[in-house]
Amino acid sequence: MTVTIYVPKDAAALALGADRVAAAIEREAAARGLAVSIVRNGSRGMHWLEPLVEVVVDHERIAYGPVKAGDVAALFAAGFLEGGDHPLCHGATKDIPFLKQQTRLTFARCGIVDPLSLDDYRRFRGLTGLEKAIAMAPADIVTEVTDSGLRGRGGAGFPTGIKWKTVLDATGPQKYIVCNADEGDSGTFADRMIMEGDPFVLIEGMAIAGLATGATKGFIYTRSEYPHAIAAMSEAIEIARREGVLGPSVLGSGRAFDMEVRVGAGAYVCGEETALLNSLEGKRGIVRAKPPLPAHKGLFDCPTVINNVISLASVPIILDRGAAFYRDFGMGRSRGTIPIQIAGNVRHGGLYETAFGLSLGEIVDHIAGGTATGRPVKAVQVGGPLGAYFPRALFDTPFDYESFAAKDGLIGHAGIVVFDDTVDMLHQARFAMEFCAIESCGKCTPCRIGSIRGVEVADRIAEGIEPEQNRALLADLCNTMKFGSLCALGGFTPYPVMSAMTHFPEDFSPAPRVEAAE
């Protein structure tokens, strides 16, 4: 009997030796005369257990991890093909608390299916949403997405349905769907996990968006740092095209939609939608002034939907299960689920999909398990390098758009980075300004010059030079950048700087510099 073994091909697992583990399993099985079938799946999102090897025993998957190539012989000796006990065994994968407590809607298949098997995808309700969309009028698809309460998961939180309706109502010789997969925030990896672990869900979501708005062409714009995601998406698109999911007649409907992957050089500012469009057109990646909005004049001056990977990957389940089903998850105006990406100094880093509403403290202390060093948590940055730093005093904040905005924070792409009590928050504030200076496209003065001046002012504070005056100057500089910058790069850089100054003032009060006596 052939035993099925799952070894992830997700980039995180590959970085930790998953290819070597798969090769070692093949060699050991051959040496023992045992028949095995190795499936290279996506990641389950428990990065502290990667590479996570799963063995199918009596129709259930048993988890072992983190597995190194050197562990493989001992695993075979312990009878892991029959689910044998071993120090690396965690029992049934589905019963691991980190997974069991999640609400996986967008990531329902990630880590479970063979990412490049359309049969696997169909077996887990794949293409059901697209099939239902084909039978609907475009306006009815837009209404379904609007009623679900889905908002942009890339950072802005703009209602997806409103954006789609604007493009549906617009006129133009061609309409486009552009997927923003330029995932550049520190501590974020949800887009990459979808593209590598369940690429067909993104293809399906983009095809539905095309049917809803009248767009017949789609582009996935991602960065050159994602070679495995690029390869997986490109192959999945070829498979989808060959099987009639994409092309001149989507699933035999007579309605056309096709798509391709385009790769950028990795500029952070190209995560901003208009800079992305410039890059996609072969121009320098700099921000465009708005209006006109991309929904009216976007790619090649045509009406364009620009959505993040997670926004588009959430669409199939909305069409499959209905707007009310999706809307029932979440709180307030934040509906559905959010894939929280946990990183930094934590015991349990990874992806945790749940309904909006968990407190930040629950996420950091219980789900992430506190710091890896065992030291107290000092600060948590939510929303990437432009997100605010939250102290423990704000850990009761519910994880939803409005609650974070009320505390001068933002959810962004839902990445959280945890720091223990050894972190210097003045250094972190300086880093935010330095990051902005390096990544600025240079088009607007508040961002281009303000960030450089911000680094200089932070350095003067660190040296104890007129700290009170320079703290006031840094706050004034942040105000200018926040309200004067063309895009979120300069406009949001003040969030980490001001939150660090507000919540950790002790780190901004170094000892005054003493001039050496002559």
Coordinates of C-alpha atoms in Angstrom, one line a residue:
M1 CA 0.0 0.0 0.0
T2 CA 1.3 3.5 -0.9
V3 CA 1.4 6.0 2.0
T4 CA 0.8 9.6 1.2
I5 CA 3.2 12.1 2.8
Y6 CA 2.8 15.9 2.6
V7 CA 6.0 18.0 2.6
P8 CA 5.4 21.8 2.1
K9 CA 6.9 23.6 -0.8
D10 CA 6.1 27.0 0.7
A11 CA 9.0 29.4 0.7
A12 CA 9.2 29.4 4.5
A13 CA 9.5 25.6 4.6
L14 CA 12.0 25.6 1.8
A15 CA 14.1 28.1 3.7
L16 CA 14.2 25.6 6.6
G17 CA 15.2 22.6 4.5
A18 CA 11.9 21.2 3.2
D19 CA 13.5 20.0 -0.1
R20 CA 16.2 18.2 1.8
V21 CA 13.6 16.5 4.0
A22 CA 11.5 15.4 1.0
A23 CA 14.6 13.9 -0.7
A24 CA 15.6 12.2 2.6
I25 CA 12.1 10.6 2.9
E26 CA 12.3 9.3 -0.7
R27 CA 15.8 7.8 -0.1
E28 CA 14.8 6.2 3.3
A29 CA 11.6 4.8 1.9
A30 CA 13.4 3.3 -1.1
A31 CA 16.1 1.8 1.1
R32 CA 13.4 0.1 3.2
G33 CA 11.3 -1.0 0.2
L34 CA 8.3 1.1 1.2
A35 CA 5.9 2.7 -1.2
V36 CA 5.3 6.4 -0.5
S37 CA 3.8 9.3 -2.5
I38 CA 5.1 12.7 -1.6
V39 CA 2.8 15.7 -2.2
R40 CA 4.4 19.1 -2.1
N41 CA 1.6 21.2 -0.5
G42 CA 1.5 24.8 0.8
S43 CA 2.1 25.7 4.4
R44 CA -0.4 25.3 7.2
G45 CA 0.9 28.6 8.6
M46 CA 2.6 27.2 11.7
H47 CA 6.0 28.5 10.9
W48 CA 7.7 27.4 14.2
L49 CA 6.9 23.8 13.1
E50 CA 8.3 24.0 9.6
P51 CA 9.1 21.9 7.8
L52 CA 5.8 20.3 8.9
V53 CA 5.6 16.7 7.5
E54 CA 2.2 15.1 7.5
V55 CA 1.4 11.4 7.0
V56 CA -2.0 10.2 6.0
V57 CA -3.0 7.4 8.4
D58 CA -6.6 6.0 8.2
H59 CA -7.7 9.0 6.2
E60 CA -6.3 11.4 8.8
R61 CA -3.2 13.5 8.6
I62 CA -0.6 13.1 11.4
A63 CA 1.8 16.0 11.9
Y64 CA 5.5 15.8 12.6
G65 CA 7.7 18.9 12.9
P66 CA 9.9 20.7 12.7
V67 CA 11.6 17.9 10.7
K68 CA 15.2 18.0 9.6
A69 CA 16.7 15.7 7.0
G70 CA 18.7 14.1 9.8
D71 CA 15.5 13.2 11.6
V72 CA 14.1 11.1 8.8
A73 CA 15.7 7.8 9.6
A74 CA 14.6 8.0 13.2
L75 CA 11.1 8.8 12.1
F76 CA 10.9 5.7 9.9
A77 CA 12.3 3.6 12.7
A78 CA 9.6 5.0 15.0
G79 CA 6.9 3.9 12.5
F80 CA 5.8 7.3 11.4
L81 CA 4.2 5.9 8.2
E82 CA 1.7 4.4 10.6
G83 CA 1.5 7.5 12.8
G84 CA 4.0 6.2 15.3
D85 CA 5.0 8.1 18.4
H86 CA 8.1 10.3 18.2
P87 CA 9.2 13.5 20.0
L88 CA 8.4 15.5 16.8
C89 CA 4.8 14.0 16.6
H90 CA 2.0 16.4 17.3
G91 CA -0.9 14.0 16.6
A92 CA -3.7 14.9 14.2
T93 CA -2.9 18.1 12.4
K94 CA -6.4 19.4 12.7
D95 CA -6.3 19.1 16.5
I96 CA -3.2 21.3 17.0
P97 CA -4.6 24.2 19.0
F98 CA -3.2 26.9 16.8
L99 CA -5.1 25.5 13.8
K100 CA -8.2 24.2 15.6
Q101 CA -9.1 27.6 17.0
Q102 CA -9.0 29.3 13.6
T103 CA -11.8 30.2 11.3
R104 CA -10.3 29.4 7.9
L105 CA -12.4 30.7 5.0
T106 CA -9.9 32.3 2.6
F107 CA -7.2 29.9 3.7
A108 CA -9.5 26.8 3.9
R109 CA -7.4 24.8 1.4
C110 CA -4.0 26.2 2.1
G111 CA -1.7 23.4 3.3
I112 CA -4.4 20.8 2.5
V113 CA -4.4 20.5 -1.3
D114 CA -1.7 20.0 -3.9
P115 CA -1.5 23.7 -5.0
L116 CA -1.2 22.7 -8.7
S117 CA -4.0 20.1 -8.8
L118 CA -7.2 21.5 -10.2
D119 CA -8.9 18.2 -9.3
D120 CA -7.8 18.8 -5.6
Y121 CA -9.1 22.3 -5.9
R122 CA -12.5 21.2 -7.1
R123 CA -12.7 18.5 -4.5
F124 CA -12.7 21.2 -1.8
R125 CA -15.5 23.3 -3.3
G126 CA -13.1 25.1 -5.7
L127 CA -14.8 26.9 -8.7
T128 CA -18.2 26.7 -7.1
G129 CA -18.2 30.5 -6.6
L130 CA -17.2 31.1 -10.2
E131 CA -19.9 28.7 -11.5
K132 CA -22.5 30.6 -9.5
A133 CA -21.2 33.9 -10.8
I134 CA -21.5 32.8 -14.4
A135 CA -25.2 32.4 -13.9
M136 CA -25.6 35.9 -12.4
A137 CA -25.8 39.3 -14.0
P138 CA -22.7 41.5 -13.4
A139 CA -24.6 43.9 -11.2
D140 CA -25.9 41.1 -9.0
I141 CA -22.3 39.8 -8.5
V142 CA -21.3 43.3 -7.4
T143 CA -24.3 43.5 -5.0
E144 CA -23.3 40.1 -3.4
V145 CA -19.8 41.3 -2.8
T146 CA -21.0 44.7 -1.5
D147 CA -23.5 43.0 0.9
S148 CA -20.8 40.7 2.3
G149 CA -19.1 43.7 3.8
L150 CA -15.7 42.7 2.3
R151 CA -13.2 45.5 2.5
G152 CA -9.7 45.8 1.0
R153 CA -7.3 43.6 2.9
G154 CA -4.2 45.4 1.5
G155 CA -4.3 48.2 4.1
A156 CA -6.8 50.9 3.1
G157 CA -9.9 48.9 4.1
F158 CA -12.0 50.4 1.2
P159 CA -15.3 48.5 0.5
T160 CA -14.5 46.1 -2.4
G161 CA -18.1 46.2 -3.8
I162 CA -18.0 50.0 -4.2
K163 CA -14.8 49.8 -6.1
W164 CA -16.2 47.1 -8.4
K165 CA -19.4 49.1 -9.0
T166 CA -17.5 52.1 -10.0
V167 CA -15.6 50.1 -12.7
L168 CA -18.8 48.3 -13.8
D169 CA -20.5 51.7 -14.4
A170 CA -17.4 53.2 -16.1
T171 CA -17.0 53.2 -19.9
G172 CA -13.9 52.4 -21.8
P173 CA -12.5 50.3 -24.7
Q174 CA -11.0 47.8 -22.2
K175 CA -11.3 47.1 -18.5
Y176 CA -8.7 45.5 -16.3
I177 CA -8.4 43.6 -13.0
V178 CA -5.1 44.2 -11.3
C179 CA -4.1 42.1 -8.3
N180 CA -1.7 43.9 -6.0
A181 CA 0.6 41.1 -4.9
D182 CA 3.5 43.4 -4.1
E183 CA 3.6 42.3 -0.5
G184 CA 6.4 44.5 0.9
D185 CA 5.4 45.0 4.6
S186 CA 7.7 43.6 7.3
G187 CA 6.0 40.7 9.0
T188 CA 3.6 39.9 6.2
F189 CA 3.4 36.7 4.1
A190 CA -0.3 36.0 3.6
D191 CA -0.3 36.9 -0.1
R192 CA 2.7 34.7 -0.7
M193 CA 1.1 31.8 1.2
I194 CA -2.0 32.0 -1.0
M195 CA 0.0 32.2 -4.3
E196 CA 2.2 29.3 -3.3
G197 CA -0.3 27.2 -1.5
D198 CA -3.7 27.8 -3.2
P199 CA -3.1 29.7 -6.4
F200 CA -6.4 28.7 -8.0
V201 CA -8.4 30.6 -5.4
L202 CA -6.8 33.8 -6.6
I203 CA -7.4 32.9 -10.2
E204 CA -11.1 32.2 -9.4
G205 CA -11.5 35.5 -7.5
M206 CA -10.0 37.5 -10.3
A207 CA -12.2 35.8 -12.9
I208 CA -15.3 36.6 -10.8
A209 CA -14.1 40.2 -10.6
G210 CA -13.8 40.2 -14.4
L211 CA -17.3 38.9 -14.8
A212 CA -18.7 41.4 -12.3
T213 CA -17.1 44.5 -13.9
G214 CA -16.8 43.6 -17.6
A215 CA -13.1 43.3 -17.5
T216 CA -11.6 40.7 -19.8
K217 CA -7.9 40.9 -18.8
G218 CA -6.1 40.6 -15.5
F219 CA -2.6 41.1 -14.2
I220 CA -1.0 39.9 -11.0
Y221 CA 1.7 42.3 -10.0
T222 CA 4.3 40.9 -7.6
R223 CA 7.9 41.3 -6.7
S224 CA 11.0 39.6 -7.9
E225 CA 11.7 38.5 -4.3
Y226 CA 8.9 36.0 -4.6
P227 CA 10.3 33.5 -7.1
H228 CA 8.4 30.5 -5.8
A229 CA 5.1 32.4 -5.8
I230 CA 5.8 33.6 -9.3
A231 CA 6.5 30.0 -10.5
A232 CA 3.4 28.6 -8.8
M233 CA 1.0 31.3 -10.1
S234 CA 2.4 31.1 -13.6
E235 CA 2.0 27.3 -13.8
A236 CA -1.5 27.5 -12.2
I237 CA -2.6 30.1 -14.8
E238 CA -1.4 27.8 -17.6
I239 CA -3.4 24.9 -16.1
A240 CA -6.5 27.0 -15.7
R241 CA -6.2 28.2 -19.3
R242 CA -5.7 24.6 -20.5
E243 CA -8.8 23.5 -18.5
G244 CA -11.0 26.3 -19.8
V245 CA -11.2 28.2 -16.5
L246 CA -9.5 31.1 -18.3
G247 CA -9.7 32.2 -21.9
P248 CA -12.3 33.3 -24.4
S249 CA -15.0 31.3 -22.7
V250 CA -14.7 31.0 -19.0
L251 CA -16.0 27.5 -18.0
G252 CA -17.9 27.5 -21.3
S253 CA -19.9 30.6 -20.5
G254 CA -19.0 32.5 -23.6
R255 CA -17.6 35.3 -21.4
A256 CA -13.9 36.0 -21.7
F257 CA -11.3 36.5 -19.0
D258 CA -7.5 35.8 -19.1
M259 CA -4.6 36.9 -16.9
E260 CA -0.9 36.9 -16.5
V261 CA 1.8 37.5 -13.9
R262 CA 4.0 40.6 -14.1
V263 CA 7.1 41.0 -11.9
G264 CA 8.3 44.3 -10.4
A265 CA 11.8 45.0 -9.1
G266 CA 10.7 45.2 -5.4
A267 CA 10.2 48.9 -4.8
Y268 CA 8.1 49.4 -1.6
V269 CA 6.3 52.4 -3.1
C270 CA 5.0 50.1 -5.9
G271 CA 2.6 48.7 -3.3
E272 CA 0.7 52.0 -3.7
E273 CA -1.8 51.4 -6.4
T274 CA -0.9 54.3 -8.8
A275 CA 2.8 53.7 -8.6
L276 CA 2.0 50.0 -9.3
L277 CA 0.1 51.0 -12.4
N278 CA 3.1 53.1 -13.6
S279 CA 5.4 50.1 -13.1
L280 CA 3.0 47.8 -14.8
E281 CA 3.0 50.1 -17.8
G282 CA 6.8 50.0 -17.9
K283 CA 7.3 53.4 -16.4
R284 CA 9.1 54.6 -13.4
G285 CA 7.2 53.5 -10.2
I286 CA 6.1 56.9 -8.9
V287 CA 2.8 58.0 -7.4
R288 CA 0.2 59.6 -9.6
A289 CA -2.0 62.4 -8.3
K290 CA -5.7 61.6 -7.8
P291 CA -8.2 62.3 -9.3
P292 CA -8.6 60.6 -11.7
L293 CA -9.1 57.4 -9.7
P294 CA -7.8 54.2 -11.2
A295 CA -11.4 53.0 -11.3
H296 CA -12.0 55.6 -14.0
K297 CA -8.6 55.9 -15.6
G298 CA -6.2 53.2 -14.4
L299 CA -4.0 50.9 -16.4
F300 CA -3.4 52.3 -19.8
D301 CA -6.0 55.0 -18.9
C302 CA -8.7 52.4 -18.8
P303 CA -11.2 51.6 -15.9
T304 CA -9.3 49.3 -13.5
V305 CA -10.1 47.3 -10.4
I306 CA -7.1 47.1 -8.1
N307 CA -7.5 44.7 -5.2
N308 CA -5.1 43.0 -2.9
V309 CA -4.5 39.2 -3.1
I310 CA -6.5 38.4 0.1
S311 CA -9.4 40.6 -1.0
L312 CA -9.7 38.7 -4.3
A313 CA -9.1 35.3 -2.7
S314 CA -12.0 36.0 -0.3
V315 CA -14.4 36.5 -3.2
P316 CA -15.0 32.8 -4.2
I317 CA -16.4 31.8 -0.8
I318 CA -18.7 34.8 -0.8
L319 CA -20.2 33.8 -4.1
D320 CA -20.2 30.1 -3.0
R321 CA -21.8 30.5 0.4
G322 CA -23.5 33.9 0.0
A323 CA -23.0 37.4 1.4
A324 CA -24.9 36.7 4.6
F325 CA -22.6 33.8 5.5
Y326 CA -19.5 35.9 5.2
R327 CA -21.0 38.9 6.8
D328 CA -21.9 36.9 9.9
F329 CA -18.2 36.8 10.9
G330 CA -16.6 39.9 12.4
M331 CA -17.7 43.0 14.2
G332 CA -19.0 46.5 13.4
R333 CA -18.0 47.5 9.9
S334 CA -15.2 44.9 9.8
R335 CA -16.9 41.8 8.4
G336 CA -15.6 38.4 7.5
T337 CA -12.2 37.0 8.5
I338 CA -8.7 38.4 8.6
P339 CA -5.5 36.4 8.1
I340 CA -3.3 37.8 10.9
Q341 CA 0.4 37.3 10.3
I342 CA 2.4 36.9 13.5
A343 CA 6.1 37.6 13.4
G344 CA 9.0 39.1 15.3
N345 CA 10.0 38.0 18.8
V346 CA 7.3 35.3 19.4
R347 CA 7.1 31.7 20.3
H348 CA 4.5 30.8 17.7
G349 CA 5.0 32.8 14.5
G350 CA 2.7 32.1 11.5
L351 CA -0.7 32.8 9.9
Y352 CA -3.8 32.8 12.0
E353 CA -7.1 33.4 10.2
T354 CA -10.0 34.5 12.4
A355 CA -13.0 36.7 12.5
F356 CA -12.4 40.3 13.3
G357 CA -12.7 41.1 17.0
L358 CA -10.0 39.3 18.9
S359 CA -8.1 41.6 21.2
L360 CA -4.4 42.4 20.5
G361 CA -3.6 40.9 23.9
E362 CA -5.2 37.6 23.0
I363 CA -3.3 37.5 19.7
V364 CA 0.1 38.3 21.3
D365 CA -0.1 36.5 24.7
H366 CA -2.2 33.4 23.9
I367 CA -2.0 32.7 20.1
A368 CA 1.6 33.8 19.6
G369 CA 2.5 32.5 23.1
G370 CA 4.4 35.6 24.1
T371 CA 8.0 36.3 23.3
A372 CA 10.5 33.7 22.1
T373 CA 13.1 35.2 24.6
G374 CA 10.7 34.8 27.5
R375 CA 11.1 38.5 28.3
P376 CA 8.1 40.9 28.7
V377 CA 6.5 42.3 25.6
K378 CA 7.2 46.0 25.3
A379 CA 5.7 46.9 21.9
V380 CA 3.7 45.5 19.0
Q381 CA 3.8 47.1 15.6
V382 CA 0.6 46.4 13.6
G383 CA 0.3 47.1 9.9
G384 CA 3.8 46.8 8.6
P385 CA 6.7 49.4 8.8
L386 CA 4.2 52.3 8.6
G387 CA 2.0 50.9 11.4
A388 CA 1.8 52.3 14.9
Y389 CA 3.5 50.7 18.0
F390 CA 1.1 49.6 20.6
P391 CA 2.1 49.2 24.3
R392 CA 0.6 46.7 26.6
A393 CA -1.8 49.4 27.9
L394 CA -3.6 49.1 24.5
F395 CA -3.7 45.3 24.3
D396 CA -7.4 45.4 25.0
T397 CA -7.9 47.0 21.5
P398 CA -10.2 44.7 19.3
F399 CA -8.6 43.7 16.0
D400 CA -10.8 45.7 13.6
Y401 CA -10.4 48.7 11.4
E402 CA -12.3 51.2 13.4
S403 CA -10.9 50.2 16.8
F404 CA -7.3 50.6 15.6
A405 CA -8.1 53.9 13.9
A406 CA -9.6 55.2 17.2
K407 CA -6.2 54.5 18.9
D408 CA -4.2 56.2 16.1
G409 CA -3.3 52.9 14.6
L410 CA -4.1 50.9 11.5
I411 CA -4.5 47.2 10.7
G412 CA -2.9 47.5 7.3
H413 CA -2.1 44.1 5.8
A414 CA -2.7 42.6 9.3
G415 CA 1.0 41.8 10.0
I416 CA 2.1 42.1 13.6
V417 CA 5.7 42.3 14.8
V418 CA 6.4 41.8 18.5
F419 CA 9.3 43.3 20.4
D420 CA 10.4 42.5 23.9
D421 CA 11.6 45.0 26.6
T422 CA 15.1 45.3 25.1
V423 CA 13.9 47.3 22.1
D424 CA 14.9 51.0 21.8
M425 CA 11.8 52.8 20.5
L426 CA 13.8 55.9 19.5
H427 CA 15.8 53.6 17.3
Q428 CA 12.6 52.2 15.8
A429 CA 11.3 55.7 15.2
R430 CA 14.5 56.6 13.4
F431 CA 14.2 53.4 11.4
A432 CA 10.7 54.4 10.2
M433 CA 12.1 57.7 8.8
E434 CA 15.1 56.0 7.3
F435 CA 12.9 53.4 5.6
C436 CA 10.8 56.2 4.2
A437 CA 13.8 58.0 2.9
I438 CA 15.2 54.9 1.2
E439 CA 11.9 53.8 -0.3
S440 CA 10.4 57.2 -1.3
C441 CA 9.7 57.6 -5.0
G442 CA 10.8 61.3 -4.6
K443 CA 7.8 62.9 -6.2
C444 CA 6.5 64.9 -3.2
T445 CA 8.7 67.1 -0.9
P446 CA 7.1 66.1 2.5
C447 CA 8.1 62.5 1.9
R448 CA 11.4 63.0 0.0
I449 CA 12.9 65.7 2.2
G450 CA 10.8 65.2 5.4
S451 CA 12.0 61.7 6.0
I452 CA 15.7 62.7 5.7
R453 CA 15.2 65.6 8.1
G454 CA 13.4 63.1 10.4
V455 CA 16.5 60.9 10.6
E456 CA 18.6 63.9 11.4
V457 CA 16.3 65.1 14.1
A458 CA 16.1 61.6 15.7
D459 CA 19.9 61.4 15.7
R460 CA 20.0 64.8 17.5
I461 CA 17.6 63.5 20.1
A462 CA 19.7 60.3 20.6
E463 CA 22.8 62.5 21.1
G464 CA 21.0 64.5 23.8
I465 CA 21.1 67.7 21.7
E466 CA 18.2 70.0 22.8
P467 CA 15.9 67.0 23.2
E468 CA 12.8 68.9 24.1
Q469 CA 13.0 71.3 21.1
N470 CA 13.9 68.4 18.8
R471 CA 11.0 66.2 20.0
A472 CA 8.7 69.1 19.2
L473 CA 10.4 69.5 15.8
L474 CA 9.9 65.8 15.1
A475 CA 6.2 66.0 16.0
D476 CA 5.8 69.0 13.7
L477 CA 7.6 67.3 10.9
C478 CA 5.3 64.3 11.3
N479 CA 2.3 66.5 11.0
T480 CA 3.6 68.0 7.7
M481 CA 4.3 64.5 6.3
K482 CA 0.9 63.1 7.4
F483 CA -1.1 65.8 5.7
G484 CA 1.2 66.9 2.9
S485 CA 2.4 63.7 1.3
L486 CA 0.9 62.4 -1.9
C487 CA 0.5 58.8 -0.8
A488 CA 0.5 56.6 2.3
L489 CA 4.3 56.1 2.3
G490 CA 5.0 59.6 3.5
G491 CA 1.5 60.0 5.0
F492 CA 1.7 56.9 7.3
T493 CA 5.4 57.1 8.3
P494 CA 4.3 59.4 11.2
Y495 CA 2.3 56.6 12.7
P496 CA 5.3 54.5 14.0
V497 CA 7.2 57.7 14.9
M498 CA 4.4 59.4 16.9
S499 CA 3.2 56.3 18.6
A500 CA 6.8 55.5 19.7
M501 CA 7.1 59.1 21.1
T502 CA 3.6 59.0 22.7
H503 CA 3.7 55.6 24.4
F504 CA 7.4 55.3 25.1
P505 CA 8.6 58.8 26.1
E506 CA 11.3 57.4 28.3
D507 CA 13.2 56.2 25.2
F508 CA 13.2 59.8 23.8
S509 CA 14.8 61.3 26.9
P510 CA 18.5 60.3 26.7
A511 CA 21.0 61.9 29.0
P512 CA 21.9 65.4 27.8
R513 CA 25.2 65.6 26.0
V514 CA 28.0 67.0 28.1
E515 CA 30.5 69.2 26.3
A516 CA 34.1 68.2 26.9
A517 CA 36.1 70.8 29.0
E518 CA 38.9 72.5 27.1

